[in-house]
Amino acid sequence: MKASNFARGLDLDSPGLFCESYVTKSELARILNVARSTLVSWDGIALYRIDSYRQAYPVKADGSTDRSCPLSPYQSWCLSRIGRVMQNLKSAERVKNYIKKHPEDFSPAKFTSQFHQVTRGNAA
């Protein structure tokens, strides 16, 4: 698993965490050094505020979202970014407003761009 500078500083523009494979919420909580309940609350924020995050979950036969499955690398990255914003803004309501004003900060395109920057930096 590759992690960026999640633990260093509180820069909202930092790349976030990059996982090489799918991880459970419990595993990601351990990696980010937060309680699983904290991660689940971040997941709730992402689920209702970031369409691409919600769409990354599989859909059950009844049409509901299967939130019990492991998180994709993109979803893990989103949650690490939400954690970064939460560290800065200290309020779920402020984080929701931040996401609403800056949806591009949580987009798959931003994830891909930052992933390539981090992996190029690690290859140097």
mmCIF file of C-alpha atoms in Angstrom:
data_model
loop_
_atom_site.group_PDB
_atom_site.id
_atom_site.type_symbol
_atom_site.label_atom_id
_atom_site.label_comp_id
_atom_site.label_asym_id
_atom_site.label_seq_id
_atom_site.Cartn_x
_atom_site.Cartn_y
_atom_site.Cartn_z
ATOM 1 C CA MET A 1 0.000 0.000 0.000
ATOM 2 C CA LYS A 2 1.300 3.433 -0.882
ATOM 3 C CA ALA A 3 0.458 6.375 1.333
ATOM 4 C CA SER A 4 1.203 9.977 0.586
ATOM 5 C CA ASN A 5 1.717 12.704 3.162
ATOM 6 C CA PHE A 6 -1.606 12.118 4.948
ATOM 7 C CA ALA A 7 -0.032 12.385 8.392
ATOM 8 C CA ARG A 8 2.073 15.431 7.521
ATOM 9 C CA GLY A 9 0.519 18.879 7.622
ATOM 10 C CA LEU A 10 -3.046 19.838 6.951
ATOM 11 C CA ASP A 11 -2.755 21.136 3.392
ATOM 12 C CA LEU A 12 -6.097 20.726 1.628
ATOM 13 C CA ASP A 13 -4.240 20.372 -1.666
ATOM 14 C CA SER A 14 -2.194 17.400 -0.498
ATOM 15 C CA PRO A 15 -2.757 14.323 -2.616
ATOM 16 C CA GLY A 16 -4.379 12.118 0.018
ATOM 17 C CA LEU A 17 -3.859 8.411 0.509
ATOM 18 C CA PHE A 18 -3.425 5.952 -2.339
ATOM 19 C CA CYS A 19 -4.161 2.271 -1.771
ATOM 20 C CA GLU A 20 -3.038 -0.317 -4.274
ATOM 21 C CA SER A 21 -6.117 -2.487 -3.812
ATOM 22 C CA TYR A 22 -9.553 -2.617 -2.252
ATOM 23 C CA VAL A 23 -9.626 -2.290 1.555
ATOM 24 C CA THR A 24 -12.298 -2.676 4.196
ATOM 25 C CA LYS A 25 -13.459 0.291 6.224
ATOM 26 C CA SER A 26 -11.795 -1.256 9.288
ATOM 27 C CA GLU A 27 -8.470 -1.541 7.442
ATOM 28 C CA LEU A 28 -8.678 2.014 6.137
ATOM 29 C CA ALA A 29 -9.554 3.345 9.598
ATOM 30 C CA ARG A 30 -6.437 1.616 10.947
ATOM 31 C CA ILE A 31 -4.277 3.059 8.133
ATOM 32 C CA LEU A 32 -5.623 6.579 8.750
ATOM 33 C CA ASN A 33 -5.380 6.123 12.520
ATOM 34 C CA VAL A 34 -9.035 6.993 13.158
ATOM 35 C CA ALA A 35 -11.907 5.103 14.740
ATOM 36 C CA ARG A 36 -13.968 2.974 12.376
ATOM 37 C CA SER A 37 -17.034 4.990 13.428
ATOM 38 C CA THR A 38 -15.244 8.160 12.281
ATOM 39 C CA LEU A 39 -14.516 6.598 8.916
ATOM 40 C CA VAL A 40 -18.137 5.449 8.609
ATOM 41 C CA SER A 41 -19.308 9.029 9.238
ATOM 42 C CA TRP A 42 -16.938 10.264 6.502
ATOM 43 C CA ASP A 43 -18.351 7.528 4.244
ATOM 44 C CA GLY A 44 -21.848 8.892 4.897
ATOM 45 C CA ILE A 45 -20.728 12.390 3.937
ATOM 46 C CA ALA A 46 -19.123 11.095 0.733
ATOM 47 C CA LEU A 47 -22.069 8.867 -0.136
ATOM 48 C CA TYR A 48 -24.544 11.728 -0.170
ATOM 49 C CA ARG A 49 -22.266 14.482 -1.488
ATOM 50 C CA ILE A 50 -20.022 12.852 -4.117
ATOM 51 C CA ASP A 51 -21.853 11.083 -6.958
ATOM 52 C CA SER A 52 -18.778 9.274 -8.293
ATOM 53 C CA TYR A 53 -18.006 7.953 -4.782
ATOM 54 C CA ARG A 54 -21.532 6.540 -4.444
ATOM 55 C CA GLN A 55 -21.385 5.089 -7.963
ATOM 56 C CA ALA A 56 -18.159 3.245 -7.110
ATOM 57 C CA TYR A 57 -20.157 0.979 -4.777
ATOM 58 C CA PRO A 58 -21.790 -2.080 -6.329
ATOM 59 C CA VAL A 59 -25.577 -2.087 -6.530
ATOM 60 C CA LYS A 60 -27.562 -4.918 -4.924
ATOM 61 C CA ALA A 61 -30.333 -6.769 -6.748
ATOM 62 C CA ASP A 62 -32.908 -4.600 -4.966
ATOM 63 C CA GLY A 63 -31.246 -1.437 -6.343
ATOM 64 C CA SER A 64 -29.691 -0.315 -3.053
ATOM 65 C CA THR A 65 -26.011 0.476 -2.609
ATOM 66 C CA ASP A 66 -23.858 -2.327 -1.171
ATOM 67 C CA ARG A 67 -21.904 -0.404 1.465
ATOM 68 C CA SER A 68 -20.608 -3.586 3.121
ATOM 69 C CA CYS A 69 -18.122 -4.328 0.345
ATOM 70 C CA PRO A 70 -14.469 -3.177 0.471
ATOM 71 C CA LEU A 71 -13.619 0.337 -0.682
ATOM 72 C CA SER A 72 -12.001 0.949 -4.047
ATOM 73 C CA PRO A 73 -8.700 2.840 -4.232
ATOM 74 C CA TYR A 74 -10.684 5.892 -5.416
ATOM 75 C CA GLN A 75 -13.084 5.652 -2.473
ATOM 76 C CA SER A 76 -10.203 5.267 0.001
ATOM 77 C CA TRP A 77 -8.594 8.363 -1.482
ATOM 78 C CA CYS A 78 -11.876 10.307 -1.174
ATOM 79 C CA LEU A 79 -12.216 9.384 2.492
ATOM 80 C CA SER A 80 -8.634 10.407 3.203
ATOM 81 C CA ARG A 81 -9.379 13.768 1.542
ATOM 82 C CA ILE A 82 -12.548 14.180 3.607
ATOM 83 C CA GLY A 83 -10.473 13.444 6.715
ATOM 84 C CA ARG A 84 -8.005 16.142 5.665
ATOM 85 C CA VAL A 85 -10.810 18.666 5.181
ATOM 86 C CA MET A 86 -12.353 17.629 8.514
ATOM 87 C CA GLN A 87 -9.020 18.249 10.273
ATOM 88 C CA ASN A 88 -9.027 21.771 8.891
ATOM 89 C CA LEU A 89 -12.679 22.723 9.149
ATOM 90 C CA LYS A 90 -13.605 20.813 12.349
ATOM 91 C CA SER A 91 -17.286 20.398 11.413
ATOM 92 C CA ALA A 92 -19.214 17.942 9.249
ATOM 93 C CA GLU A 93 -21.472 20.762 8.058
ATOM 94 C CA ARG A 94 -18.452 22.805 6.923
ATOM 95 C CA VAL A 95 -17.024 19.748 5.166
ATOM 96 C CA LYS A 96 -20.317 19.210 3.331
ATOM 97 C CA ASN A 97 -20.268 22.853 2.241
ATOM 98 C CA TYR A 98 -16.629 22.539 1.126
ATOM 99 C CA ILE A 99 -17.486 19.507 -1.009
ATOM 100 C CA LYS A 100 -20.447 21.360 -2.514
ATOM 101 C CA LYS A 101 -18.223 24.327 -3.443
ATOM 102 C CA HIS A 102 -15.241 22.209 -4.587
ATOM 103 C CA PRO A 103 -16.580 18.966 -6.100
ATOM 104 C CA GLU A 104 -13.568 18.779 -8.410
ATOM 105 C CA ASP A 105 -11.337 18.162 -5.354
ATOM 106 C CA PHE A 106 -13.021 14.744 -4.998
ATOM 107 C CA SER A 107 -13.406 13.783 -8.656
ATOM 108 C CA PRO A 108 -12.054 10.628 -10.291
ATOM 109 C CA ALA A 109 -10.034 12.905 -12.604
ATOM 110 C CA LYS A 110 -8.332 14.559 -9.615
ATOM 111 C CA PHE A 111 -7.682 11.112 -8.107
ATOM 112 C CA THR A 112 -6.082 9.895 -11.337
ATOM 113 C CA SER A 113 -4.025 13.057 -11.750
ATOM 114 C CA GLN A 114 -2.709 12.979 -8.192
ATOM 115 C CA PHE A 115 -2.092 9.238 -8.349
ATOM 116 C CA HIS A 116 0.105 9.741 -11.421
ATOM 117 C CA GLN A 117 1.954 12.614 -9.728
ATOM 118 C CA VAL A 118 2.648 10.546 -6.620
ATOM 119 C CA THR A 119 3.683 7.408 -8.509
ATOM 120 C CA ARG A 120 5.949 9.430 -10.825
ATOM 121 C CA GLY A 121 7.505 11.038 -7.745
ATOM 122 C CA ASN A 122 8.072 7.621 -6.150
ATOM 123 C CA ALA A 123 9.704 6.299 -9.336
ATOM 124 C CA ALA A 124 12.257 9.109 -9.427
#
